[in-house]
PDB file of C-alpha atoms in Angstrom:
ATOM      1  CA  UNK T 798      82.806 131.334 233.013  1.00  0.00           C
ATOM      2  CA  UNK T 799      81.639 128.418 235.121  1.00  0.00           C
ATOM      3  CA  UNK T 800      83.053 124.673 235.009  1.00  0.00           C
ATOM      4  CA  UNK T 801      79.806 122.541 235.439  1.00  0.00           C
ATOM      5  CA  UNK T 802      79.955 119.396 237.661  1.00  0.00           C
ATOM      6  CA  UNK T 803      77.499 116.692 238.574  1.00  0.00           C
ATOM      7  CA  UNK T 804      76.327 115.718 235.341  1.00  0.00           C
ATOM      8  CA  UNK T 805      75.956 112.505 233.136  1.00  0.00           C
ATOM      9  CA  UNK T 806      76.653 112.613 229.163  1.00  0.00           C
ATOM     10  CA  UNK T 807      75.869 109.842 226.954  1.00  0.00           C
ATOM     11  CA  UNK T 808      75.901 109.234 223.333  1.00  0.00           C
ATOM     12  CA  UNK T 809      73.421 107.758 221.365  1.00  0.00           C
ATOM     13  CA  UNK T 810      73.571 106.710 217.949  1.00  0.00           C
ATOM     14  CA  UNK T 811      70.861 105.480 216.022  1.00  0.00           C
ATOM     15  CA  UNK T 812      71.235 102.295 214.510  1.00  0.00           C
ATOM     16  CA  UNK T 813      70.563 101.317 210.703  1.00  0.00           C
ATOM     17  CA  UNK T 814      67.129 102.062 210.002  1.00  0.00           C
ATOM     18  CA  UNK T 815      66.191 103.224 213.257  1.00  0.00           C
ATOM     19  CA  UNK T 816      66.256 106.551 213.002  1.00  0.00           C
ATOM     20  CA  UNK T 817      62.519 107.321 213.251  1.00  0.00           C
ATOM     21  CA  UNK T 818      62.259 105.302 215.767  1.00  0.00           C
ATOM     22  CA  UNK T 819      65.124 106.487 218.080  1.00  0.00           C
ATOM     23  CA  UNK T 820      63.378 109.867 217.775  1.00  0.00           C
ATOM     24  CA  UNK T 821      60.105 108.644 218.694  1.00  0.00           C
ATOM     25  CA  UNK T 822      61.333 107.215 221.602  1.00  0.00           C
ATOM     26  CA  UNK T 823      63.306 110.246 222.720  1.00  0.00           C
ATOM     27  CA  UNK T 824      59.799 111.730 222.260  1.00  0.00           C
ATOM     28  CA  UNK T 825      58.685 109.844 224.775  1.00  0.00           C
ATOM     29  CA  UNK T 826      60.345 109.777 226.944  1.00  0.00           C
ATOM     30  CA  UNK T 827      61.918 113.797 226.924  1.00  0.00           C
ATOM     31  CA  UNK T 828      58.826 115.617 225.285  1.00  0.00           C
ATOM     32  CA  UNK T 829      61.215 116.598 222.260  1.00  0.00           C
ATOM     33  CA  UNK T 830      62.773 115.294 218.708  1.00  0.00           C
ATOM     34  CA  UNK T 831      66.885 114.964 219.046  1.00  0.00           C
ATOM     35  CA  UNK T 832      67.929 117.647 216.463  1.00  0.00           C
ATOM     36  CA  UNK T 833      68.166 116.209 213.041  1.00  0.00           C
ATOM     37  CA  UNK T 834      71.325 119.078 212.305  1.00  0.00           C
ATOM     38  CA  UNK T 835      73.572 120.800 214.329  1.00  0.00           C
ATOM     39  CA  UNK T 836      71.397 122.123 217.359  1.00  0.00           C
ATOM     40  CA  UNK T 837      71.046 121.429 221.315  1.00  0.00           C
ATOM     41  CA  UNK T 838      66.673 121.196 222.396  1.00  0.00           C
ATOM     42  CA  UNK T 839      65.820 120.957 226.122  1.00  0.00           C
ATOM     43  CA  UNK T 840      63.489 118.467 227.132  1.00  0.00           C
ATOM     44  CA  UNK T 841      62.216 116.970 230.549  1.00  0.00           C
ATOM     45  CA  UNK T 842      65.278 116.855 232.375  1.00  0.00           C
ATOM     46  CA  UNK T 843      68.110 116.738 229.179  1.00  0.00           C
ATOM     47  CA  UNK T 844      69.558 118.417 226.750  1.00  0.00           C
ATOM     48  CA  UNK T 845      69.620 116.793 223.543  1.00  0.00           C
ATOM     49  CA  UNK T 846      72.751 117.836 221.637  1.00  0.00           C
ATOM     50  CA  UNK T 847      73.339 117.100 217.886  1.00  0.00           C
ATOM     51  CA  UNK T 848      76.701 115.232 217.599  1.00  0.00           C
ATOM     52  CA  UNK T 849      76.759 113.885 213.968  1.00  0.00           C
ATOM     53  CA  UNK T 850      73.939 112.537 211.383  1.00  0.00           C
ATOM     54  CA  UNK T 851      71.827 110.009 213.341  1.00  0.00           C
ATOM     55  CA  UNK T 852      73.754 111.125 216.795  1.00  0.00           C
ATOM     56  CA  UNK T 853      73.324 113.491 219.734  1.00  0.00           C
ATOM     57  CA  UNK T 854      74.052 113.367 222.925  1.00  0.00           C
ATOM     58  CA  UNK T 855      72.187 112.976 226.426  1.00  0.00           C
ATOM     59  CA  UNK T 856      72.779 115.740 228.844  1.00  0.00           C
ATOM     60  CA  UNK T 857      71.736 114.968 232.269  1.00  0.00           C
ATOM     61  CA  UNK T 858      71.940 116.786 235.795  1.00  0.00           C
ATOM     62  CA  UNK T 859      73.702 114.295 238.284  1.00  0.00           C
ATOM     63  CA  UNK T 860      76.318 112.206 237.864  1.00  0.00           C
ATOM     64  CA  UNK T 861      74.840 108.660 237.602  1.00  0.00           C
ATOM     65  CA  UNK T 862      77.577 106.169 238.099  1.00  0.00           C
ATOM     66  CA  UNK T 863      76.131 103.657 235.481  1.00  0.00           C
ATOM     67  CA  UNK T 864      74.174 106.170 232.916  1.00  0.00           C
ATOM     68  CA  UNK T 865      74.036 103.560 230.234  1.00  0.00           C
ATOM     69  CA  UNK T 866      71.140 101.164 231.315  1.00  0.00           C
ATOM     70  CA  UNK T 867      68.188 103.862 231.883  1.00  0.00           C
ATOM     71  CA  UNK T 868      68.773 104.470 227.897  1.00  0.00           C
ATOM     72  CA  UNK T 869      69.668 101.045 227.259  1.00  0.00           C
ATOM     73  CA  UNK T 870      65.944 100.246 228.051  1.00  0.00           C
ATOM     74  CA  UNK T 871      64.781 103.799 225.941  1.00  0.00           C
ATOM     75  CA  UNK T 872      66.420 102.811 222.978  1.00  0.00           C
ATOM     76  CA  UNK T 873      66.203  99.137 223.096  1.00  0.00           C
ATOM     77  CA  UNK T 874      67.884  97.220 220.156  1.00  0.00           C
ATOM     78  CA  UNK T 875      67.341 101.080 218.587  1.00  0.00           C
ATOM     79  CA  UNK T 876      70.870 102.649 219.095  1.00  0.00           C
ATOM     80  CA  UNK T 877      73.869 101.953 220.420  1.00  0.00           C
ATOM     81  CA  UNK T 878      74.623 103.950 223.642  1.00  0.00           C
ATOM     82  CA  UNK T 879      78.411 105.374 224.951  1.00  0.00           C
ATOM     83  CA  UNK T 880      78.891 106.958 228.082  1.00  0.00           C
ATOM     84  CA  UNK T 881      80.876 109.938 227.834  1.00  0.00           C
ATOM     85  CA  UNK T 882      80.299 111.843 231.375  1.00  0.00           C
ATOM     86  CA  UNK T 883      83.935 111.073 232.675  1.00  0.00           C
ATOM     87  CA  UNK T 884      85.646 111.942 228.842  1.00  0.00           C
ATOM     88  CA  UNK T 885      84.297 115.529 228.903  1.00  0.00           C
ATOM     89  CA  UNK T 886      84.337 118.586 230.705  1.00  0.00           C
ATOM     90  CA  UNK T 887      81.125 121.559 230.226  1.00  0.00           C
ATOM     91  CA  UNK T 888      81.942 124.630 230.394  1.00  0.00           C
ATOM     92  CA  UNK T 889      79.252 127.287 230.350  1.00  0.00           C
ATOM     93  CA  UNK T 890      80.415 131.044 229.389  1.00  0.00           C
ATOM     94  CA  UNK T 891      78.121 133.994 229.532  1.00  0.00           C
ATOM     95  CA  UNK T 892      77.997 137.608 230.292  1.00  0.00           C
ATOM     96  CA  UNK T 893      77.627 140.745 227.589  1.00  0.00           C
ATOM     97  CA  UNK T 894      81.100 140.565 226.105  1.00  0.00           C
ATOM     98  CA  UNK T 895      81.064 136.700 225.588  1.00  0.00           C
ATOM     99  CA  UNK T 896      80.940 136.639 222.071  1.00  0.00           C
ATOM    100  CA  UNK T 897      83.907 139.121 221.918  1.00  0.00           C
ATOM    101  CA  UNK T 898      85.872 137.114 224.140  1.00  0.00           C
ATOM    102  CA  UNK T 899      84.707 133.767 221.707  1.00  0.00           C
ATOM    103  CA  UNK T 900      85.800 135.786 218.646  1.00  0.00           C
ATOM    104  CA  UNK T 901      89.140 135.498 219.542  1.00  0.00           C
ATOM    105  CA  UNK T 902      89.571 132.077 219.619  1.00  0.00           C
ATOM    106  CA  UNK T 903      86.561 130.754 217.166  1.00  0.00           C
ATOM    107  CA  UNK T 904      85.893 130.667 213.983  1.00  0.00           C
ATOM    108  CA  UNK T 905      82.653 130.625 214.531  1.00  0.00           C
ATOM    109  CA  UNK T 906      79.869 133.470 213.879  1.00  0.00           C
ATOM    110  CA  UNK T 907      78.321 133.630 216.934  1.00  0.00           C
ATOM    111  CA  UNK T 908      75.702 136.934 216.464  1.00  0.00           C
ATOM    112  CA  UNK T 909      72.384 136.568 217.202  1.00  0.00           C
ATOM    113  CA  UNK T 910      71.132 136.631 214.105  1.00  0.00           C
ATOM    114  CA  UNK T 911      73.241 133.790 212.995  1.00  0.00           C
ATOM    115  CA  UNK T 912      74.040 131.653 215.601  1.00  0.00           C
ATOM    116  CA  UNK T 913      69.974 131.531 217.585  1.00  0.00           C
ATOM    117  CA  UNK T 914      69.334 129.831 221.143  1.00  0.00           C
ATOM    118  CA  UNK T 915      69.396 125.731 220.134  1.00  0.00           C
ATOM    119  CA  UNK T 916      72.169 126.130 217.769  1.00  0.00           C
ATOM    120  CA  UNK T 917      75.150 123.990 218.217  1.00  0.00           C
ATOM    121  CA  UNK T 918      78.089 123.295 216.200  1.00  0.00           C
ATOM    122  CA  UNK T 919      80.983 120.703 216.462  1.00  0.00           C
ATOM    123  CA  UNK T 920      83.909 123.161 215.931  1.00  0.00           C
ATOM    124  CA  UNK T 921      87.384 123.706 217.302  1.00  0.00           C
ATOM    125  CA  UNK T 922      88.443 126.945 219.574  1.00  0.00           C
ATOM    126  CA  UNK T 923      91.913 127.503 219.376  1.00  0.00           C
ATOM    127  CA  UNK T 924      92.802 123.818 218.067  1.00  0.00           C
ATOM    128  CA  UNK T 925      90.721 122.142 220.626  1.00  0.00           C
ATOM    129  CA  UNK T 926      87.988 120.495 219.513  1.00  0.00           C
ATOM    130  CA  UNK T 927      84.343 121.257 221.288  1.00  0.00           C
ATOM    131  CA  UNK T 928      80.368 120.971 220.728  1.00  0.00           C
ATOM    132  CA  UNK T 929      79.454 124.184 221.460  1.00  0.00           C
ATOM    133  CA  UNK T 930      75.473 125.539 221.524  1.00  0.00           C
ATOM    134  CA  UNK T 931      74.023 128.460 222.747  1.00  0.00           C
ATOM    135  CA  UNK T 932      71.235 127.892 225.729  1.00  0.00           C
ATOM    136  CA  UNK T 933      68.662 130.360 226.458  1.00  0.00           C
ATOM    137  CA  UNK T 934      69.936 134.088 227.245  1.00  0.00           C
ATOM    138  CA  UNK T 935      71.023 134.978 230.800  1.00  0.00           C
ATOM    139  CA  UNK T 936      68.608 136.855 233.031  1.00  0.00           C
ATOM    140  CA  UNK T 937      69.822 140.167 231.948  1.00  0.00           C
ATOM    141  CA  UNK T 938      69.842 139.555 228.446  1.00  0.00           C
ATOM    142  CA  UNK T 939      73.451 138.138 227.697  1.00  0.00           C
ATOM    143  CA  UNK T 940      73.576 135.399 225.303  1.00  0.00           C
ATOM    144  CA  UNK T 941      74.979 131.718 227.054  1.00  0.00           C
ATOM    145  CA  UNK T 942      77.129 129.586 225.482  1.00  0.00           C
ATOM    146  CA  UNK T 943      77.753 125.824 226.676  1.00  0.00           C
ATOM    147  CA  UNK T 944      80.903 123.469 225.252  1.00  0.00           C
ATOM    148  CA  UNK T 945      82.203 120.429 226.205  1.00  0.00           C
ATOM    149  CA  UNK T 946      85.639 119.594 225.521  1.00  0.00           C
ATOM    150  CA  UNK T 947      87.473 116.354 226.235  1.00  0.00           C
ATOM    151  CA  UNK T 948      88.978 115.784 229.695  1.00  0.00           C
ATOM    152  CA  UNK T 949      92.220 116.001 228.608  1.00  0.00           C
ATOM    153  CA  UNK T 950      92.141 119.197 226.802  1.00  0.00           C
ATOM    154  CA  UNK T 951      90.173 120.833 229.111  1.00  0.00           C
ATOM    155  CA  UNK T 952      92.791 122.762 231.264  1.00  0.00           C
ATOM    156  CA  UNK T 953      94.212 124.469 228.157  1.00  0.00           C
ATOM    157  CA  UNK T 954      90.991 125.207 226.858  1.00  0.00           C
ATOM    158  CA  UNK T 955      89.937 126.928 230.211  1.00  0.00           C
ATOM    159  CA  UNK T 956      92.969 128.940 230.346  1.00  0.00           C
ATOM    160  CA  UNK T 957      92.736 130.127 226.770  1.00  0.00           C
ATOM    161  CA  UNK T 958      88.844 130.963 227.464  1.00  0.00           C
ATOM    162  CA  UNK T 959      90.214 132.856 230.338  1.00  0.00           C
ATOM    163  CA  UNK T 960      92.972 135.088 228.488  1.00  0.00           C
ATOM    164  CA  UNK T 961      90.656 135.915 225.900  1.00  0.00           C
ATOM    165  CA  UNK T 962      87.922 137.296 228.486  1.00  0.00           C
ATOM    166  CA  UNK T 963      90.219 138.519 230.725  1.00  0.00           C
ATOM    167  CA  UNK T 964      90.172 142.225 229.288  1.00  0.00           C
ATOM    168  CA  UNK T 965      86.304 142.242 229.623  1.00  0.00           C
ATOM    169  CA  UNK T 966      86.644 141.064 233.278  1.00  0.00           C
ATOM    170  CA  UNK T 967      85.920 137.659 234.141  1.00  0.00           C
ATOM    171  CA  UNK T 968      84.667 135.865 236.951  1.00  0.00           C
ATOM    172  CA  UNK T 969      84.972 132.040 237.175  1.00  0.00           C
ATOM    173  CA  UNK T 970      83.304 129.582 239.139  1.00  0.00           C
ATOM    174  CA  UNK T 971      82.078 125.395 239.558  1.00  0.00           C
ATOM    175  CA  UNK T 972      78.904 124.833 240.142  1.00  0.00           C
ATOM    176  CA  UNK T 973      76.679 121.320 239.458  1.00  0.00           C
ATOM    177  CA  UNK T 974      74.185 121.457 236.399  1.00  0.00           C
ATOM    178  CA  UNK T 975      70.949 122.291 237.218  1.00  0.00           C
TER     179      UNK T 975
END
């Protein structure tokens, strides 16, 4: 279980009739669509993360004071943009009992046959609401789960992550996102 720092998060949300054209330009510039239904794609430097119809948000490595104007000139006149990188906390969760340990406080059917790498879901664990999506599996094979929860919520959420792992062993760290 890993708290991840150093990143940027911004919401974009496609404006009336611009739809096609907020994905073309997230094309573009990112080498993928956003996801048109609950899913997270990685493109050149982001992850795109479904967030609502018309919505997703911009996942970024470094934590870019201002994040807002870069897009602002992607999606020109095309979306309207909210910076959420100080309103959420990620939290990235992996190892061979995850799903076990997210059992316990999800609703959500996380096996691989259901819940494939690039699926996301706006869902609650224990009460607390989170997007969560699954990223590509670990080096060894483990499947890895990302969330991001809101700022406020996120101590609880990290302690209640950490009881329900803490019979499989858990080791937590805070690294940046790479």
């Amino acid at each position: 279980m890993a708290e991840i720092g150093g990143f940027s998060l911004v919401q974009v949300m496609a404006r009336r009739g611009q739809v096609a054209n907020v994905a073309k330009a997230a094309k573009r510039v990112w080498g993928v669509l956003p996801p048109e239904k609950p899913g997270a794609v990685a493109g050149k430097g982001v992850t795109l993360i479904w967030t609502g119809p018309d919505q997703f948000f911009v996942l970024s490595a470094g934590n870019v004071p201002d994040p807002v104007p870069p897009l602002a000139a992607v999606f020109d006149g095309m979306a309207s943009l909210s910076d959420q990188s100080g309103g959420r906390c990620l939290i990235r969760l992996s190892g061979a009992r995850v799903r076990d340990a997210l059992a316990k406080v999800s609703s959500i059917d996380l096996h691989d046959a259901v819940f494939l790498v690039g699926a996301a879901a706006a869902t609650s664990i224990d009460h607390t609401g989170v997007n969560l999506w699954r990223e590509s599996d670990a080096a060894d094979g483990s499947p890895v789960y990302s969330l991001l929860v809101f700022t406020s919520f996120a101590d609880s959420l990290w302690h209640t992550l950490a009881d329900a792992a803490a019979e499989y062993g858990i080791q937590a760290s805070r690294v940046p996102l790479s």
